PDB file of C-alpha atoms in Angstrom:
ATOM      1  CA  THR A 142     -24.986  67.874 -30.795  1.00  0.00           C
ATOM      2  CA  TRP A 143     -26.635  65.056 -32.761  1.00  0.00           C
ATOM      3  CA  LEU A 144     -29.870  65.458 -30.781  1.00  0.00           C
ATOM      4  CA  ARG A 145     -30.090  69.156 -31.794  1.00  0.00           C
ATOM      5  CA  HIS A 146     -29.458  68.254 -35.456  1.00  0.00           C
ATOM      6  CA  ALA A 147     -32.103  65.443 -35.291  1.00  0.00           C
ATOM      7  CA  THR A 148     -34.552  67.868 -33.680  1.00  0.00           C
ATOM      8  CA  LEU A 149     -33.943  70.503 -36.347  1.00  0.00           C
ATOM      9  CA  ALA A 150     -34.376  67.827 -39.038  1.00  0.00           C
ATOM     10  CA  VAL A 151     -37.739  66.630 -37.535  1.00  0.00           C
ATOM     11  CA  LEU A 152     -39.234  70.141 -37.161  1.00  0.00           C
ATOM     12  CA  PRO A 153     -39.774  70.770 -40.868  1.00  0.00           C
ATOM     13  CA  GLN A 154     -41.228  67.255 -41.273  1.00  0.00           C
ATOM     14  CA  ILE A 155     -43.784  67.914 -38.543  1.00  0.00           C
ATOM     15  CA  ASP A 156     -44.444  71.396 -39.824  1.00  0.00           C
ATOM     16  CA  SER A 157     -45.312  70.029 -43.282  1.00  0.00           C
ATOM     17  CA  GLU A 158     -47.625  67.492 -41.628  1.00  0.00           C
ATOM     18  CA  VAL A 159     -49.548  70.189 -39.803  1.00  0.00           C
ATOM     19  CA  ALA A 160     -49.492  72.915 -42.476  1.00  0.00           C
ATOM     20  CA  GLY A 161     -53.020  74.351 -42.919  1.00  0.00           C
ATOM     21  CA  SER A 162     -54.512  72.230 -40.172  1.00  0.00           C
ATOM     22  CA  HIS A 163     -56.960  73.648 -37.654  1.00  0.00           C
ATOM     23  CA  GLU A 164     -56.208  73.295 -33.950  1.00  0.00           C
ATOM     24  CA  SER A 165     -58.516  70.280 -33.490  1.00  0.00           C
ATOM     25  CA  SER A 166     -57.109  68.491 -36.497  1.00  0.00           C
ATOM     26  CA  VAL A 167     -53.543  69.268 -35.378  1.00  0.00           C
ATOM     27  CA  VAL A 168     -54.291  67.584 -32.050  1.00  0.00           C
ATOM     28  CA  GLU A 169     -55.774  64.569 -33.845  1.00  0.00           C
ATOM     29  CA  LEU A 170     -52.736  64.390 -36.124  1.00  0.00           C
ATOM     30  CA  ALA A 171     -50.371  64.723 -33.197  1.00  0.00           C
ATOM     31  CA  LEU A 172     -52.116  62.090 -31.132  1.00  0.00           C
ATOM     32  CA  ALA A 173     -51.978  59.731 -34.102  1.00  0.00           C
ATOM     33  CA  ASN A 174     -48.237  60.255 -34.117  1.00  0.00           C
ATOM     34  CA  VAL A 175     -47.711  60.397 -30.355  1.00  0.00           C
ATOM     35  CA  ARG A 176     -49.928  57.530 -29.082  1.00  0.00           C
ATOM     36  CA  PRO A 177     -47.959  54.689 -30.770  1.00  0.00           C
ATOM     37  CA  ILE A 178     -44.739  56.080 -29.302  1.00  0.00           C
ATOM     38  CA  LEU A 179     -46.228  56.504 -25.827  1.00  0.00           C
ATOM     39  CA  ASP A 180     -47.758  52.942 -26.014  1.00  0.00           C
ATOM     40  CA  ARG A 181     -44.314  51.502 -26.823  1.00  0.00           C
ATOM     41  CA  GLY A 182     -42.766  53.439 -23.958  1.00  0.00           C
ATOM     42  CA  LEU A 183     -45.553  52.568 -21.541  1.00  0.00           C
ATOM     43  CA  ALA A 184     -45.150  48.890 -22.457  1.00  0.00           C
ATOM     44  CA  GLY A 185     -41.467  49.119 -21.392  1.00  0.00           C
ATOM     45  CA  LYS A 186     -40.166  48.784 -24.976  1.00  0.00           C
ATOM     46  CA  PRO A 187     -37.095  50.826 -25.814  1.00  0.00           C
ATOM     47  CA  LEU A 188     -37.846  53.979 -27.912  1.00  0.00           C
ATOM     48  CA  THR A 189     -35.711  54.800 -30.971  1.00  0.00           C
ATOM     49  CA  ASP A 190     -33.877  58.055 -31.283  1.00  0.00           C
ATOM     50  CA  ASP A 191     -36.341  59.137 -33.945  1.00  0.00           C
ATOM     51  CA  GLU A 192     -39.254  58.346 -31.592  1.00  0.00           C
ATOM     52  CA  LEU A 193     -37.665  60.270 -28.757  1.00  0.00           C
ATOM     53  CA  VAL A 194     -37.073  63.339 -30.968  1.00  0.00           C
ATOM     54  CA  ARG A 195     -40.585  63.209 -32.511  1.00  0.00           C
ATOM     55  CA  LEU A 196     -42.303  62.958 -29.184  1.00  0.00           C
ATOM     56  CA  CYS A 197     -40.239  65.823 -27.768  1.00  0.00           C
ATOM     57  CA  VAL A 198     -41.066  68.050 -30.739  1.00  0.00           C
ATOM     58  CA  TRP A 199     -44.779  67.160 -30.803  1.00  0.00           C
ATOM     59  CA  VAL A 200     -45.301  67.941 -27.076  1.00  0.00           C
ATOM     60  CA  HIS A 201     -43.558  71.281 -27.327  1.00  0.00           C
ATOM     61  CA  SER A 202     -46.808  72.501 -28.952  1.00  0.00           C
ATOM     62  CA  MET A 203     -49.064  73.704 -26.181  1.00  0.00           C
ATOM     63  CA  VAL A 204     -52.200  72.200 -27.701  1.00  0.00           C
ATOM     64  CA  VAL A 205     -50.492  68.836 -28.145  1.00  0.00           C
ATOM     65  CA  ARG A 206     -49.028  69.044 -24.611  1.00  0.00           C
ATOM     66  CA  ASP A 207     -52.482  69.645 -23.249  1.00  0.00           C
ATOM     67  CA  ALA A 208     -53.931  66.705 -25.196  1.00  0.00           C
ATOM     68  CA  VAL A 209     -51.175  64.411 -23.869  1.00  0.00           C
ATOM     69  CA  LEU A 210     -51.673  65.793 -20.388  1.00  0.00           C
ATOM     70  CA  GLY A 211     -55.247  64.396 -20.660  1.00  0.00           C
ATOM     71  CA  LEU A 212     -53.793  60.946 -21.246  1.00  0.00           C
ATOM     72  CA  ILE A 213     -52.051  60.892 -17.836  1.00  0.00           C
ATOM     73  CA  ASN A 214     -54.063  59.556 -14.955  1.00  0.00           C
ATOM     74  CA  ARG A 215     -53.386  58.002 -11.529  1.00  0.00           C
ATOM     75  CA  ASP A 216     -53.402  54.508 -13.085  1.00  0.00           C
ATOM     76  CA  ASN A 217     -50.663  55.206 -15.590  1.00  0.00           C
ATOM     77  CA  ALA A 218     -48.805  58.056 -13.879  1.00  0.00           C
ATOM     78  CA  HIS A 219     -45.831  55.975 -12.734  1.00  0.00           C
ATOM     79  CA  ASP A 220     -45.325  54.625 -16.266  1.00  0.00           C
ATOM     80  CA  MET A 221     -45.863  58.012 -17.813  1.00  0.00           C
ATOM     81  CA  LEU A 222     -43.290  59.440 -15.410  1.00  0.00           C
ATOM     82  CA  ARG A 223     -40.800  56.796 -16.464  1.00  0.00           C
ATOM     83  CA  VAL A 224     -41.363  57.659 -20.178  1.00  0.00           C
ATOM     84  CA  PHE A 225     -41.244  61.475 -19.756  1.00  0.00           C
ATOM     85  CA  THR A 226     -38.161  61.221 -17.449  1.00  0.00           C
ATOM     86  CA  LEU A 227     -36.364  59.296 -20.285  1.00  0.00           C
ATOM     87  CA  LEU A 228     -37.487  61.909 -22.750  1.00  0.00           C
ATOM     88  CA  ALA A 229     -36.373  64.832 -20.458  1.00  0.00           C
ATOM     89  CA  GLN A 230     -32.894  63.187 -20.368  1.00  0.00           C
ATOM     90  CA  ASN A 231     -32.740  63.229 -24.147  1.00  0.00           C
ATOM     91  CA  ALA A 232     -34.660  66.412 -25.031  1.00  0.00           C
ATOM     92  CA  VAL A 233     -32.980  69.460 -26.651  1.00  0.00           C
ATOM     93  CA  PRO A 234     -33.933  72.886 -25.280  1.00  0.00           C
ATOM     94  CA  PRO A 235     -36.434  74.297 -25.808  1.00  0.00           C
ATOM     95  CA  CYS A 236     -38.319  71.074 -26.636  1.00  0.00           C
ATOM     96  CA  GLU A 237     -37.624  69.799 -23.136  1.00  0.00           C
ATOM     97  CA  VAL A 238     -40.160  72.264 -21.666  1.00  0.00           C
ATOM     98  CA  GLY A 239     -43.219  70.310 -22.847  1.00  0.00           C
ATOM     99  CA  VAL A 240     -41.658  67.009 -21.721  1.00  0.00           C
ATOM    100  CA  LEU A 241     -40.814  68.537 -18.301  1.00  0.00           C
ATOM    101  CA  ASP A 242     -44.372  69.752 -17.889  1.00  0.00           C
ATOM    102  CA  LEU A 243     -45.695  66.270 -18.551  1.00  0.00           C
ATOM    103  CA  ALA A 244     -43.079  64.619 -16.305  1.00  0.00           C
ATOM    104  CA  GLY A 245     -43.925  67.101 -13.558  1.00  0.00           C
ATOM    105  CA  PHE A 246     -47.638  66.359 -13.742  1.00  0.00           C
ATOM    106  CA  ALA A 247     -47.104  62.599 -13.711  1.00  0.00           C
ATOM    107  CA  ALA A 248     -44.792  62.996 -10.773  1.00  0.00           C
ATOM    108  CA  TRP A 249     -47.410  65.040  -8.929  1.00  0.00           C
ATOM    109  CA  LEU A 250     -50.041  62.389  -9.650  1.00  0.00           C
ATOM    110  CA  THR A 251     -47.729  59.732  -8.186  1.00  0.00           C
ATOM    111  CA  GLY A 252     -47.308  61.757  -5.108  1.00  0.00           C
ATOM    112  CA  ASP A 253     -43.665  62.618  -5.805  1.00  0.00           C
ATOM    113  CA  GLY A 254     -43.775  66.344  -5.072  1.00  0.00           C
ATOM    114  CA  ALA A 255     -39.974  66.640  -5.173  1.00  0.00           C
ATOM    115  CA  GLN A 256     -39.786  65.386  -8.728  1.00  0.00           C
ATOM    116  CA  ALA A 257     -42.770  67.559  -9.740  1.00  0.00           C
ATOM    117  CA  VAL A 258     -41.024  70.642  -8.417  1.00  0.00           C
ATOM    118  CA  ILE A 259     -37.690  69.738 -10.057  1.00  0.00           C
ATOM    119  CA  ALA A 260     -39.459  69.322 -13.403  1.00  0.00           C
ATOM    120  CA  ALA A 261     -41.267  72.674 -13.008  1.00  0.00           C
ATOM    121  CA  GLU A 262     -38.086  74.398 -12.082  1.00  0.00           C
ATOM    122  CA  ARG A 263     -36.235  73.035 -15.165  1.00  0.00           C
ATOM    123  CA  ALA A 264     -39.176  73.895 -17.437  1.00  0.00           C
ATOM    124  CA  LEU A 265     -39.249  77.445 -16.118  1.00  0.00           C
ATOM    125  CA  ALA A 266     -35.506  77.765 -16.576  1.00  0.00           C
ATOM    126  CA  ASN A 267     -35.724  76.711 -20.161  1.00  0.00           C
ATOM    127  CA  CYS A 268     -38.397  79.107 -21.575  1.00  0.00           C
ATOM    128  CA  GLN A 269     -37.183  79.919 -25.076  1.00  0.00           C
ATOM    129  CA  PRO A 270     -38.456  79.920 -28.634  1.00  0.00           C
ATOM    130  CA  LEU A 271     -38.635  76.583 -30.421  1.00  0.00           C
ATOM    131  CA  MET A 272     -35.983  77.330 -33.033  1.00  0.00           C
ATOM    132  CA  GLY A 273     -33.721  79.115 -30.572  1.00  0.00           C
ATOM    133  CA  GLU A 274     -33.529  82.222 -32.674  1.00  0.00           C
ATOM    134  CA  GLN A 275     -32.951  84.466 -29.651  1.00  0.00           C
ATOM    135  CA  ASP A 276     -32.014  84.184 -26.044  1.00  0.00           C
ATOM    136  CA  VAL A 277     -34.976  84.923 -23.838  1.00  0.00           C
ATOM    137  CA  ALA A 278     -34.711  86.064 -20.290  1.00  0.00           C
ATOM    138  CA  GLN A 279     -36.656  83.979 -17.827  1.00  0.00           C
ATOM    139  CA  GLU A 280     -39.209  86.634 -17.028  1.00  0.00           C
ATOM    140  CA  PRO A 281     -42.745  85.801 -18.328  1.00  0.00           C
ATOM    141  CA  ASP A 282     -43.141  89.150 -20.183  1.00  0.00           C
ATOM    142  CA  GLN A 283     -39.998  88.346 -22.210  1.00  0.00           C
ATOM    143  CA  CYS A 284     -40.938  84.816 -23.206  1.00  0.00           C
ATOM    144  CA  PRO A 285     -42.553  84.184 -26.611  1.00  0.00           C
ATOM    145  CA  ALA A 286     -46.258  84.844 -26.489  1.00  0.00           C
ATOM    146  CA  PRO A 287     -47.537  81.279 -26.451  1.00  0.00           C
ATOM    147  CA  GLU A 288     -45.271  80.535 -23.467  1.00  0.00           C
ATOM    148  CA  ARG A 289     -46.196  83.530 -21.273  1.00  0.00           C
ATOM    149  CA  GLN A 290     -49.275  82.026 -19.751  1.00  0.00           C
ATOM    150  CA  HIS A 291     -47.419  78.722 -19.216  1.00  0.00           C
ATOM    151  CA  VAL A 292     -44.497  80.377 -17.500  1.00  0.00           C
ATOM    152  CA  SER A 293     -46.863  82.416 -15.322  1.00  0.00           C
ATOM    153  CA  TRP A 294     -48.543  79.132 -14.179  1.00  0.00           C
ATOM    154  CA  LEU A 295     -45.164  77.574 -13.380  1.00  0.00           C
ATOM    155  CA  ARG A 296     -44.142  80.585 -11.344  1.00  0.00           C
ATOM    156  CA  ARG A 297     -47.390  80.326  -9.324  1.00  0.00           C
ATOM    157  CA  PHE A 298     -46.915  76.615  -8.872  1.00  0.00           C
ATOM    158  CA  LEU A 299     -43.424  77.248  -7.487  1.00  0.00           C
ATOM    159  CA  GLY A 300     -44.633  80.080  -5.308  1.00  0.00           C
ATOM    160  CA  ARG A 301     -42.726  82.796  -7.234  1.00  0.00           C
ATOM    161  CA  ASN A 302     -45.525  85.313  -8.099  1.00  0.00           C
TER     162      ASN A 302
END
């Protein structure tokens, strides 16, 4: 699909931006790229296809996802949920995992437990490597190393030890 092609085109661009960066500078670089997109979405402005793809790719990184998670609070949770729901509708697996995590957390903060669980279920079902080089079974020990802890957390959240 065109979204998959767009995602694969954006990946090397972002990779070249972060090449050689330390974790803290990667987060700073990511937030410099992500915040303007989030701000547009939170203001209710339509996001371009490029913005949707870039945000999805950036938040697939666990350190970036964690930094964006820190931007979600009770005051903006409804608006964040709206933005991340839009992103989840347009995300290409496996990039949708980060978006679904953020949508789930925002939903939980709004008190919408049903949407939080649905987002967590979808994230768990889509554990796979970023480039899609291989099919990965949905068991935590078979997920790529950076995702193992994340999948274990989702399984505990859903009561599936």
